[in-house]
Amino acid sequence: MPRKRIHILFSPAGEIKFTKKHFFVHIKHVVQFLILLLGIYFIIRYCIKMSNFINTKDHRLRNEYLEEKEGSINYYKLLISPEAKKLPLKGDIYCFVMTTKRYHEDRMIAINNTWIRRCDHGVIYTDSNNIDKNVPFIDLFKNLPKEFNHPFWRTIIALQYSFTKISNKFNWYLKTEDDTFIIIEHLKKLLKKYDYNKGYYMEFYNEDLIKNTKDTGTSYVFSKRAMELFSKKLFKNNTLCPYNNNEREGISVCMRSIGIEKLSLSRDNKGRERFKDWDVEMGIHFKKEGKKIRNLSISKKRDRYEDFGSDILSLHHLTPSEMLTIDLFLYHIKINNNKKNG
């Protein structure tokens, strides 16, 4: 008769006995545990290699993307449209709008026909050159690797390109998105209070904008000195200016690391917002139920506009139609107060 037990361990108090079934179950568990450890080991090795790979590509992107030489990431020469080449290379404010080919037929057209024309130099950075050559554009992001197609990378590339490849002779540099309307006259007036030879930057944001700009990007103004410091000390330094999945936080870390001062100008001296994340219907009506307007007094009180400063700088998250309408009322329709002609 075969033995039913396997004696594998003895102690002074006697023997510890396991059945064959228990023995093989324990062996199975040990093997599974070793396989798990092996899997964890290879996962850790993979993550380390990927981290080094990303850091290597990060370094190469910062050092080569704007270089026009064989073997660099962006070897093919960028296309600068004829209209962009006509723009002046010095002045008060350099404006650039970042967009993609997805919005060439709507947002870009609206911007090109409205506020960007009032900048000393206003250009559109995009990822395609399939555009009417009468538009001032540069296909800056055409060869940007997919893994770097993020607002943070596009912003630092655009800043460096603007200052080092186009011109370093502007007092201020404005970066914004393709759903934003800037009132340039108000911006210039505000910036006159500050010395562009000192390191300043300003974010166009309020609490509502922060909630809605996680993926779409933020608008900024940088002084000439801030751009110079960024170009020399930050662009190629992934320690002082590391990648951040949140563009606004990332740019803030970069600027703070070298002492560039952030101007807190989101509200005027009466507490009114200078940057509005504005839904036109809700912004005017407060609440709309069908064709009825709620929360709006029948009286002539204008308190519904109390949060709009008379020197408002920007309106964000607009449709192309809204941009064109705002431009029409701001710049083309004039009120005639001459009673003699009445």
C-alpha atoms as one frame of an Amber mdcrd trajectory, in Angstrom:
protein
   0.000   0.000   0.000   1.522   3.386  -1.003   2.464   5.856   1.679  -0.035
   8.705   2.106   2.332  11.237   3.657   5.656  12.862   2.738   7.948  13.726
   5.670   9.766  16.946   4.754  10.471  18.661   8.064  11.184  17.482  11.610
  11.260  19.302  14.947  12.118  18.234  18.524   8.397  18.023  19.282   7.776
  15.684  16.387   7.376  15.776  12.659   5.344  18.190  10.521   3.639  16.239
   7.810   2.053  17.393   4.541  -0.070  15.422   2.153   1.031  15.220  -1.476
  -1.864  17.480  -2.425  -0.802  20.214   0.015   2.792  19.912  -1.103   2.009
  20.619  -4.761  -0.352  23.477  -3.845   2.469  25.175  -1.936   4.861  24.648
  -4.844   2.294  26.220  -7.176   1.945  29.257  -4.905   5.704  29.696  -4.691
   6.027  29.566  -8.481   3.206  32.095  -8.894   4.857  34.418  -6.400   8.201
  34.192  -8.225   6.487  34.941 -11.553   4.808  37.970  -9.948   8.152  39.269
  -8.666   9.685  38.739 -12.089   6.835  40.669 -13.690   7.266  43.567 -11.259
  10.994  43.594 -11.976  10.473  43.881 -15.734   7.788  46.548 -15.307  10.140
  48.654 -13.173  12.931  48.209 -15.724  10.571  49.245 -18.530   9.438  52.346
 -16.645  13.030  53.382 -15.978  13.943  52.903 -19.638  10.870  54.847 -20.789
  11.673  57.649 -18.365  15.199  57.872 -19.752  13.807  57.699 -23.284  11.348
  60.538 -22.640  14.038  62.626 -20.956  16.333  62.030 -23.926  13.616  63.079
 -26.372  12.755  66.032 -24.130  16.389  67.141 -24.297  16.498  66.613 -28.066
  13.236  68.502 -28.599  14.473  71.512 -26.635  17.807  71.543 -28.424  16.894
  70.561 -31.974  13.280  71.384 -32.823  14.015  74.921 -33.943  17.245  73.979
 -35.713  17.112  73.735 -39.508  19.801  71.159 -40.051  19.839  67.601 -41.295
  19.214  65.039 -38.569  17.328  67.400 -36.280  13.747  66.670 -35.215  12.346
  69.502 -37.312  14.661  69.166 -40.310  12.156  70.426 -42.866  12.153  74.197
 -43.118   9.110  75.982 -41.735   6.813  77.779 -44.132   6.300  81.478 -43.416
   3.418  82.875 -45.422   3.989  85.961 -47.634   1.620  87.939 -45.416   3.632
  87.021 -42.313   6.863  88.120 -43.997   5.424  91.613 -44.469   4.945  92.162
 -40.732   7.247  94.631 -38.889  10.094  93.251 -36.794  10.007  95.790 -33.985
   7.356  97.641 -32.060   5.317  97.610 -28.883   3.595  94.231 -28.898   4.167
  90.956 -30.727   1.070  88.723 -30.791   0.898  85.083 -31.702  -2.139  82.813
 -31.715  -1.775  79.030 -31.500  -4.186  76.894 -33.488  -4.448  73.640 -35.487
  -5.675  72.746 -38.966  -8.959  71.669 -37.379  -9.868  75.360 -36.938  -8.516
  76.850 -40.167 -11.969  77.298 -41.654 -13.588  79.059 -38.703 -11.583  80.300
 -35.701  -8.538  81.290 -37.713 -10.640  83.240 -40.217 -12.405  85.105 -37.398
  -9.114  86.030 -35.704  -7.486  87.074 -38.961 -10.368  89.460 -39.634 -10.568
  90.970 -36.150  -8.247  91.798 -33.285  -4.904  90.310 -34.416  -4.591  93.019
 -37.094  -4.266  95.620 -34.326  -1.044  94.125 -32.957   2.249  95.601 -34.145
   3.073  92.088 -35.316   0.253  89.530 -35.306   0.899  85.996 -36.537  -0.785
  82.587 -36.323   1.191  79.446 -35.420  -0.343  76.212 -36.693   0.436  72.627
 -37.717  -0.338  72.819 -41.449   0.471  75.062 -44.396  -2.732  74.296 -46.272
  -3.969  77.857 -45.733  -4.650  80.907 -47.835  -1.300  82.659 -48.196  -2.970
  86.010 -47.383  -3.178  84.841 -43.770  -0.103  85.691 -41.641   0.826  82.185
 -40.502   3.798  79.929 -39.800   3.456  76.117 -39.740   5.511  75.987 -36.557
   3.987  72.749 -35.236   3.841  70.818 -38.504   6.617  68.406 -37.511   6.011
  68.378 -33.767   6.131  64.735 -32.530   2.764  63.467 -31.294   4.028  62.850
 -27.770   4.825  66.564 -27.495   1.536  67.805 -28.905   0.508  69.449 -25.642
  -0.154  73.111 -24.674   2.971  73.234 -22.474   5.350  72.129 -25.252   3.664
  74.230 -27.911   3.881  77.283 -25.671   7.582  77.053 -24.847   8.453  76.254
 -28.473   6.395  79.237 -29.667   7.968  81.583 -27.116  11.488  80.552 -28.088
  10.744  80.738 -31.790   9.145  84.185 -31.520  12.060  85.691 -29.628  15.020
  83.975 -31.293  13.835  83.348 -34.856  11.469  86.261 -35.565  12.465  89.260
 -33.453  13.743  90.246 -30.012  12.924  93.911 -30.611   9.365  94.059 -29.274
   8.548  95.404 -25.827   5.897  92.797 -25.023   4.978  89.346 -26.329   1.386
  88.083 -26.221   0.552  84.390 -26.508  -3.083  83.368 -26.789  -5.448  80.690
 -28.071  -7.746  80.618 -31.083 -10.969  81.075 -29.093  -9.897  84.334 -27.435
 -10.638  87.954 -28.351  -8.090  90.532 -27.156  -8.804  94.257 -26.937  -5.315
  95.374 -27.916  -5.846  99.076 -27.149  -6.700  98.303 -23.521  -3.772  95.903
 -23.200  -1.276  98.446 -24.508  -2.621 101.105 -22.155  -2.261  98.810 -19.148
   1.258  97.689 -20.074   2.503 101.282 -20.292   2.534 101.273 -16.482   5.291
  98.646 -16.440   8.907  98.593 -17.563   9.422  95.983 -20.269  13.141  95.910
 -19.414  12.244  94.131 -16.173  11.167  90.496 -15.871   7.351  90.501 -15.839
   4.660  88.176 -17.056   0.892  88.171 -16.764  -1.640  85.353 -17.017  -5.067
  86.063 -18.461  -7.184  84.149 -16.004  -9.843  84.184 -13.344 -11.423  81.392
 -11.316 -13.764  80.362 -14.146 -10.986  80.392 -16.722  -8.817  78.113 -14.580
 -11.594  75.489 -14.585 -11.880  75.583 -18.365  -8.260  75.849 -19.555  -6.888
  72.478 -18.470  -6.595  71.259 -22.052  -7.021  74.369 -24.171  -4.150  76.501
 -22.926  -3.818  79.891 -21.245  -3.103  83.392 -22.548  -0.003  85.283 -21.367
   1.937  88.506 -21.833   5.708  88.496 -21.304   8.002  91.497 -21.077  11.035
  91.720 -23.339  13.300  90.998 -20.366  11.229  87.970 -19.332  11.538  86.591
 -22.866  15.285  87.120 -22.821  15.621  85.241 -19.522  13.335  82.472 -20.737
  15.348  82.040 -23.917  18.732  81.959 -22.186  17.944  80.138 -18.934  14.715
  78.144 -19.281  14.029  76.833 -22.755  16.803  74.233 -22.752  16.705  73.532
 -19.024  14.322  70.737 -18.043  15.288  71.158 -14.385  14.306  74.795 -14.005
  11.498  74.438 -16.544  10.222  70.826 -16.365   7.287  69.479 -18.317   3.922
  69.807 -16.571   0.674  68.260 -17.763  -1.052  71.472 -16.699   0.289  74.248
 -18.915  -0.581  77.111 -16.569   1.099  75.451 -13.588   4.109  74.498 -15.719
   4.710  78.003 -17.045   4.280  79.398 -13.536   6.959  77.021 -12.201   9.336
  77.997 -15.026   8.933  81.734 -14.472   9.172  81.479 -10.699  12.377  79.405
 -10.884  14.367  82.410 -12.170  12.495  85.169 -10.373  10.299  86.514 -13.162
   7.551  88.487 -11.422   3.922  87.611 -12.029   1.652  90.648 -12.405  -1.681
  90.149 -10.660  -3.966  92.184 -12.881  -7.055  90.004 -13.211  -9.252  92.750
 -11.672  -9.281  96.538 -11.919  -9.308  98.947  -8.956 -13.088  98.481  -8.637
 -12.828  94.704  -8.439 -14.168  94.133 -11.935 -12.720  91.309 -14.036 -10.375
  92.105 -16.903 -10.514  88.579 -18.340 -13.916  87.029 -18.946 -14.769  83.421
 -19.699 -17.918  84.521 -21.413 -20.953  82.698 -22.705 -22.696  85.533 -24.552
 -26.265  84.458 -23.751 -25.580  83.683 -20.100 -23.326  86.697 -19.763 -26.099
  89.092 -20.703 -29.213  87.287 -19.535 -27.831  85.500 -16.475 -30.527  82.863
 -16.935 -32.605  81.978 -19.956 -35.609  79.688 -19.961 -36.850  79.206 -23.478
 -37.653  82.666 -24.816 -37.986  84.148 -21.353 -35.209  86.085 -19.673 -34.892
  85.486 -15.924 -32.999  87.386 -13.233 -33.086  90.572 -15.286 -35.004  93.543
 -13.960 -37.514  95.349 -16.169 -36.109  98.614 -14.812 -33.272 100.506 -16.469
 -30.728  99.442 -13.873 -27.444  98.413 -15.447 -26.207  96.355 -12.485 -26.119
  93.264 -14.706 -22.956  94.720 -16.236 -21.258  95.581 -12.954 -18.686  92.816
 -13.348 -17.533  94.124 -16.741 -14.711  96.623 -16.373 -14.654  99.415 -18.943
 -11.018  98.463 -19.631 -11.641  94.717 -20.048  -8.738  93.050 -21.845  -9.994
  89.722 -23.136 -12.968  87.451 -23.710 -12.328  83.717 -23.767 -13.962  80.579
 -25.178 -15.827  82.422 -27.921 -17.221  81.064 -31.156 -15.996  82.618 -34.427
 -19.415  84.231 -34.892 -19.183  85.835 -31.441 -15.716  87.206 -32.232 -16.933
  88.825 -35.433 -19.996  90.255 -33.674 -17.956  91.723 -30.822 -15.530  93.264
 -33.296 -18.415  94.767 -35.247 -19.883  96.517 -32.208 -16.549  97.628 -30.753
 -14.912  99.043 -33.863 -17.408  99.582 -36.643 -20.680 100.817 -35.145 -20.361
 104.338 -33.781 -22.946 106.213 -31.736 -23.717 109.651 -33.166 -24.245 112.055
 -30.268 -24.258 115.164 -32.450 -27.672 116.671 -31.740 -27.385 119.004 -34.720
 -27.601 115.994 -36.997 -30.463 114.497 -35.043
